[in-house]
Every structure is written in structure tokens, then in C-alpha cells.
Amino acid sequence: MTKTKTPGFWAVIPAAGVGRRMGADRPKQYLPLAGRTVLEHTLDIFFRHPRISGVVLVISADDGWFKDLDIKANKPLWVVDGGTERCHSVLNGLGVLMNHVDSQDWVLVHDAARPCLSDEDLDHLLDTLHNDPVGGILATPVRDTKKRAGPDGRIAATVDRGAMWRAFTPQMFRLGALEQALAQALAEDFLVTDEASAMEHAGQAPLLVEGSARNIKITQPEDLSLAAFYLSRQQTTGH
């Protein structure tokens, strides 16, 4: 009897953005955070996790900072050039994996600017989705009151938050299915805001997996101090 291969888990980290809202002299993934760069913290999440088989890092073709990092990869690391938008960069990363691993393996796409993903949340995502027919994303329910603005900047409506979630990363799908969904969406000029939206466009319904709100995305200067606080808490508690 032929033994069925257990699907692997691979991380794709798009890091080709420039992060203009930070107003810094370099892309936000290269800003200092708790003694290292944001990107180094993010990479370490996947390097240290025993169930992650390898990592694809997607950087800008004219990136001038990555070469100066002291990256100690203990598993396969492929570095590939990004594209015009995040979705193009992710597709480039998936293309690398398609040349090296099985199309039924799982891929976890994670924002380079989310360095506070905990091992606990990553384990929860892997445990929840490893047998799922579609895949899914880390997310948290919306707890604030939601308002819709009118063209004059005044409140036009209060939106029911009952079924609303905030989408985080990683977003975890089968490699072949995600590559096909992204390529199809781009070919049809469909606006892809995250990997889940590409899968939705392909007719799939990704699962929402509740994670911690500490898994923040660094977009504003004040986010760095909050991320440093969360990282210090993780080191203290081990989560």
C-alpha cells in the first residue's frame, strides 16, 4: 500500500512594499524594533516553528536593505523579487514554491509588518485548518461600533457588527488552489485585497479562525512601540 504524503506547511512573506505612511527613510519592514528589524522578527516566527518547512521572502527588485541583515535560516529560504502590488508579489512567491514542492502542500501568506504573531496563534491556525477542504485566515471579531461615512464626512449609517471580522494573517490555503485563484483574479482585473478575497472570487468560502488582537500590522509610527510591548510580553510568557 502506498503511504499518503503528509502535506507540508510553507510560509510566503511579501516584503516588497515601501510603507509610505510611516514617513521613514526606509521601508517599514526594515525599521528597528526591540534590537532587530521588523522583518527579522517576522522571519523568526517561521524559522523557529517546527512545523513550518521553509520560507519564501518576496522583496523589491531594488531593495537596498535586506543584504545587510544577519539572517540565520535553519530551513529552506528562497528570496524572490516582488511585483507591482502585493498580490503580484505573493503570486511570484507562490511560483517559486510551485517549482519545488507539492501543489497540495499548505502555504501561509503572512504580512512582513506583523512581527507579533504568537506561536500559540500559529499552532491554532495549523491545527484548525490542516484537514480543511478550503483553508482560512486568522481574524478577530469586530467589537467596536462601526460607522459608514457619507461624502461630506458625516455618519451616514451605523453598520451591524454582528457578523463582522477583522482579517489578519497568516492566510492559509493549498498552494495550487491559491496560485490558480490569484492568477485568475488578476487576469480578470479583480481587486485582490488579500489571499482570502482571491479564494472567495474563485467560489470558495475560507474559514475564519479567531486569533489574538495582538497580531498587529505596523502601519503608523506609534505601532512600533506597541509591537515592542507585545514582543516583550511574548518573551516573558512564552506566547
Coordinates of C-alpha atoms in Angstrom, one line a residue:
M1 CA 0.0 0.0 0.0
T2 CA 1.3 3.4 -0.9
K3 CA 1.7 5.8 2.0
T4 CA 0.0 9.1 1.5
K5 CA 2.4 12.0 1.8
T6 CA 1.6 14.4 4.6
P7 CA 1.2 17.9 3.2
G8 CA 3.9 20.4 4.2
F9 CA 3.5 23.9 5.5
W10 CA 5.3 26.8 3.8
A11 CA 5.4 30.5 4.6
V12 CA 5.3 33.2 1.9
I13 CA 6.2 36.7 3.3
P14 CA 5.6 39.6 0.9
A15 CA 8.0 42.4 1.9
A16 CA 8.3 44.5 -1.3
G17 CA 6.2 47.4 0.0
V18 CA 7.6 50.9 0.8
G19 CA 5.3 51.8 3.7
R20 CA 4.9 55.5 2.8
R21 CA 2.6 56.2 5.8
M22 CA 5.4 55.6 8.2
G23 CA 7.3 58.7 6.9
A24 CA 10.6 56.9 7.5
D25 CA 13.8 56.8 5.4
R26 CA 13.3 53.1 4.7
P27 CA 10.5 50.6 4.2
K28 CA 8.8 49.8 7.5
Q29 CA 9.9 46.2 7.5
Y30 CA 13.5 47.4 8.0
L31 CA 12.7 49.7 10.9
P32 CA 14.4 48.9 14.2
L33 CA 12.2 47.0 16.7
A34 CA 13.4 45.6 20.0
G35 CA 17.0 45.3 18.9
R36 CA 16.4 43.9 15.4
T37 CA 14.4 44.9 12.3
V38 CA 10.7 44.3 12.0
L39 CA 11.4 41.8 9.2
E40 CA 13.8 39.8 11.3
H41 CA 11.2 39.3 14.0
T42 CA 8.7 38.2 11.4
L43 CA 11.0 35.7 9.7
D44 CA 12.0 34.2 13.1
I45 CA 8.4 33.3 13.8
F46 CA 8.5 30.8 10.9
F47 CA 12.2 29.8 11.3
R48 CA 11.7 28.7 14.9
H49 CA 8.4 26.9 14.3
P50 CA 9.0 23.1 13.9
R51 CA 6.0 22.5 11.6
I52 CA 7.0 25.2 9.0
S53 CA 9.0 23.5 6.2
G54 CA 10.5 26.6 4.7
V55 CA 10.0 30.3 3.8
V56 CA 9.7 32.4 0.6
L57 CA 10.6 36.0 1.1
V58 CA 9.5 38.5 -1.6
I59 CA 11.4 41.7 -1.7
S60 CA 11.6 44.7 -4.1
A61 CA 14.0 44.3 -7.0
D62 CA 15.8 47.5 -5.9
D63 CA 15.8 46.5 -2.2
G64 CA 18.9 48.0 -0.6
W65 CA 18.5 46.8 3.0
F66 CA 18.0 43.0 3.0
K67 CA 21.6 42.2 2.2
D68 CA 22.7 43.9 5.4
L69 CA 20.6 41.7 7.7
D70 CA 22.2 38.9 9.6
I71 CA 19.7 36.2 8.6
K72 CA 20.3 32.7 10.1
A73 CA 17.9 30.4 8.3
N74 CA 17.6 26.9 9.7
K75 CA 15.4 25.7 6.9
P76 CA 15.0 26.5 3.2
L77 CA 14.7 30.2 2.4
W78 CA 14.1 31.5 -1.1
V79 CA 14.3 35.2 -1.8
V80 CA 12.5 36.4 -4.9
D81 CA 11.7 39.8 -6.5
G82 CA 8.3 41.3 -5.9
G83 CA 5.8 42.8 -8.3
T84 CA 3.8 46.0 -8.8
E85 CA 1.3 45.3 -6.0
R86 CA 1.2 42.9 -3.0
C87 CA -0.9 40.4 -4.9
H88 CA 1.7 40.2 -7.7
S89 CA 4.4 39.7 -5.1
V90 CA 2.5 36.9 -3.5
L91 CA 2.0 35.3 -6.9
N92 CA 5.7 35.5 -7.5
G93 CA 6.4 33.7 -4.2
L94 CA 3.9 31.0 -5.0
G95 CA 5.5 30.5 -8.3
V96 CA 8.8 29.6 -6.6
L97 CA 7.1 27.1 -4.4
M98 CA 5.3 25.5 -7.4
N99 CA 8.7 24.7 -8.7
H100 CA 9.9 23.0 -5.5
V101 CA 7.0 21.5 -3.5
D102 CA 3.7 19.6 -4.0
S103 CA 0.7 21.7 -5.1
Q104 CA -1.3 20.1 -2.3
D105 CA 1.0 21.5 0.4
W106 CA -0.2 24.3 2.5
V107 CA 1.0 27.9 2.1
L108 CA 0.7 30.5 4.8
V109 CA 0.9 34.1 3.5
H110 CA 1.9 36.5 6.2
D111 CA 2.5 40.2 6.2
A112 CA 6.1 41.2 6.8
A113 CA 4.9 44.0 9.1
R114 CA 3.1 41.6 11.5
P115 CA 6.0 40.7 13.8
C116 CA 3.8 39.9 16.9
L117 CA 2.2 36.7 15.6
S118 CA 2.4 34.3 18.5
D119 CA 3.4 30.6 18.4
E120 CA 0.1 29.9 20.0
D121 CA -1.9 31.5 17.3
L122 CA 0.2 29.9 14.6
D123 CA -0.4 26.4 16.1
H124 CA -4.1 27.2 16.4
L125 CA -4.3 28.0 12.7
L126 CA -2.4 24.9 11.7
D127 CA -4.4 22.6 13.9
T128 CA -7.7 24.1 12.8
L129 CA -7.1 24.1 9.0
H130 CA -4.8 21.2 8.3
N131 CA -7.7 18.9 7.2
D132 CA -10.0 21.7 6.0
P133 CA -11.2 21.5 2.3
V134 CA -10.6 25.2 1.6
G135 CA -8.3 26.8 4.2
G136 CA -8.8 30.1 6.1
I137 CA -7.4 33.0 7.9
L138 CA -6.6 34.3 11.3
A139 CA -9.1 37.0 12.3
T140 CA -10.8 38.7 15.2
P141 CA -14.5 39.7 15.6
V142 CA -15.2 43.4 15.4
R143 CA -16.0 44.7 18.8
D144 CA -16.2 48.4 18.1
T145 CA -19.3 50.1 16.8
K146 CA -18.9 50.5 13.0
K147 CA -20.0 53.7 11.1
R148 CA -20.3 54.3 7.4
A149 CA -19.4 57.8 6.3
G150 CA -21.2 59.9 3.7
P151 CA -19.4 62.0 1.1
D152 CA -19.5 65.0 3.5
G153 CA -17.6 63.1 6.2
R154 CA -20.7 62.8 8.4
I155 CA -22.1 59.5 9.6
A156 CA -24.5 58.0 7.0
A157 CA -25.3 54.8 8.9
T158 CA -24.3 52.5 11.8
V159 CA -23.2 49.2 10.5
D160 CA -24.2 45.9 12.2
R161 CA -21.0 44.5 13.6
G162 CA -22.6 41.1 14.5
A163 CA -21.0 39.2 11.6
M164 CA -18.0 41.5 11.0
W165 CA -14.4 40.3 11.5
R166 CA -11.0 42.0 11.1
A167 CA -8.9 40.0 8.7
F168 CA -5.3 39.2 9.8
T169 CA -2.6 37.0 8.5
P170 CA -1.4 34.3 8.1
Q171 CA -3.9 33.3 5.5
M172 CA -3.5 29.6 4.8
F173 CA -4.6 27.7 1.6
R174 CA -3.4 24.9 -0.6
L175 CA -0.6 26.0 -2.8
G176 CA -2.1 25.0 -6.1
A177 CA -5.5 26.3 -5.3
L178 CA -4.3 29.7 -4.2
E179 CA -1.9 30.1 -7.1
Q180 CA -4.7 29.4 -9.5
A181 CA -7.2 31.7 -7.7
L182 CA -4.8 34.6 -7.6
A183 CA -3.8 34.2 -11.3
Q184 CA -7.5 34.1 -12.3
A185 CA -8.4 37.1 -10.3
L186 CA -5.6 39.2 -11.7
A187 CA -6.4 38.0 -15.2
E188 CA -9.9 39.3 -14.7
D189 CA -8.8 42.6 -13.2
F190 CA -10.5 41.7 -9.9
L191 CA -9.2 43.8 -7.0
V192 CA -7.4 41.4 -4.7
T193 CA -7.0 42.9 -1.2
D194 CA -5.9 39.7 0.4
E195 CA -5.5 36.0 -0.4
A196 CA -8.9 35.2 1.0
S197 CA -10.6 37.6 -1.4
A198 CA -9.0 35.7 -4.3
M199 CA -10.3 32.4 -3.0
E200 CA -13.7 34.0 -2.5
H201 CA -13.6 35.2 -6.1
A202 CA -12.9 31.6 -7.1
G203 CA -16.1 30.5 -5.3
Q204 CA -14.6 29.2 -2.1
A205 CA -15.6 30.1 1.5
P206 CA -12.5 30.4 3.7
L207 CA -12.8 29.6 7.4
L208 CA -12.4 32.4 10.0
V209 CA -10.0 31.3 12.8
E210 CA -10.1 33.5 15.8
G211 CA -6.7 34.8 16.9
S212 CA -5.3 37.4 19.2
A213 CA -5.7 41.1 18.6
R214 CA -2.0 41.5 19.5
N215 CA -1.2 40.3 16.0
I216 CA -1.0 43.9 14.8
K217 CA 0.2 45.2 11.5
I218 CA 2.7 48.1 11.7
T219 CA 1.4 50.9 9.6
Q220 CA 1.9 54.1 11.7
P221 CA 4.9 55.2 13.8
E222 CA 3.1 54.6 17.1
D223 CA 2.6 51.0 16.2
L224 CA 6.3 50.3 16.8
S225 CA 6.1 51.0 20.5
L226 CA 3.0 48.8 20.8
A227 CA 4.7 46.0 18.9
A228 CA 7.8 46.3 21.2
F229 CA 5.5 45.9 24.2
Y230 CA 3.8 42.8 22.8
L231 CA 7.1 41.2 21.9
S232 CA 8.4 41.8 25.4
R233 CA 5.2 40.2 26.8
Q234 CA 5.7 37.2 24.5
Q235 CA 9.3 36.7 25.7
T236 CA 8.1 36.9 29.3
T237 CA 5.2 34.5 29.0
G238 CA 6.5 32.3 26.1
H239 CA 3.4 33.0 23.9

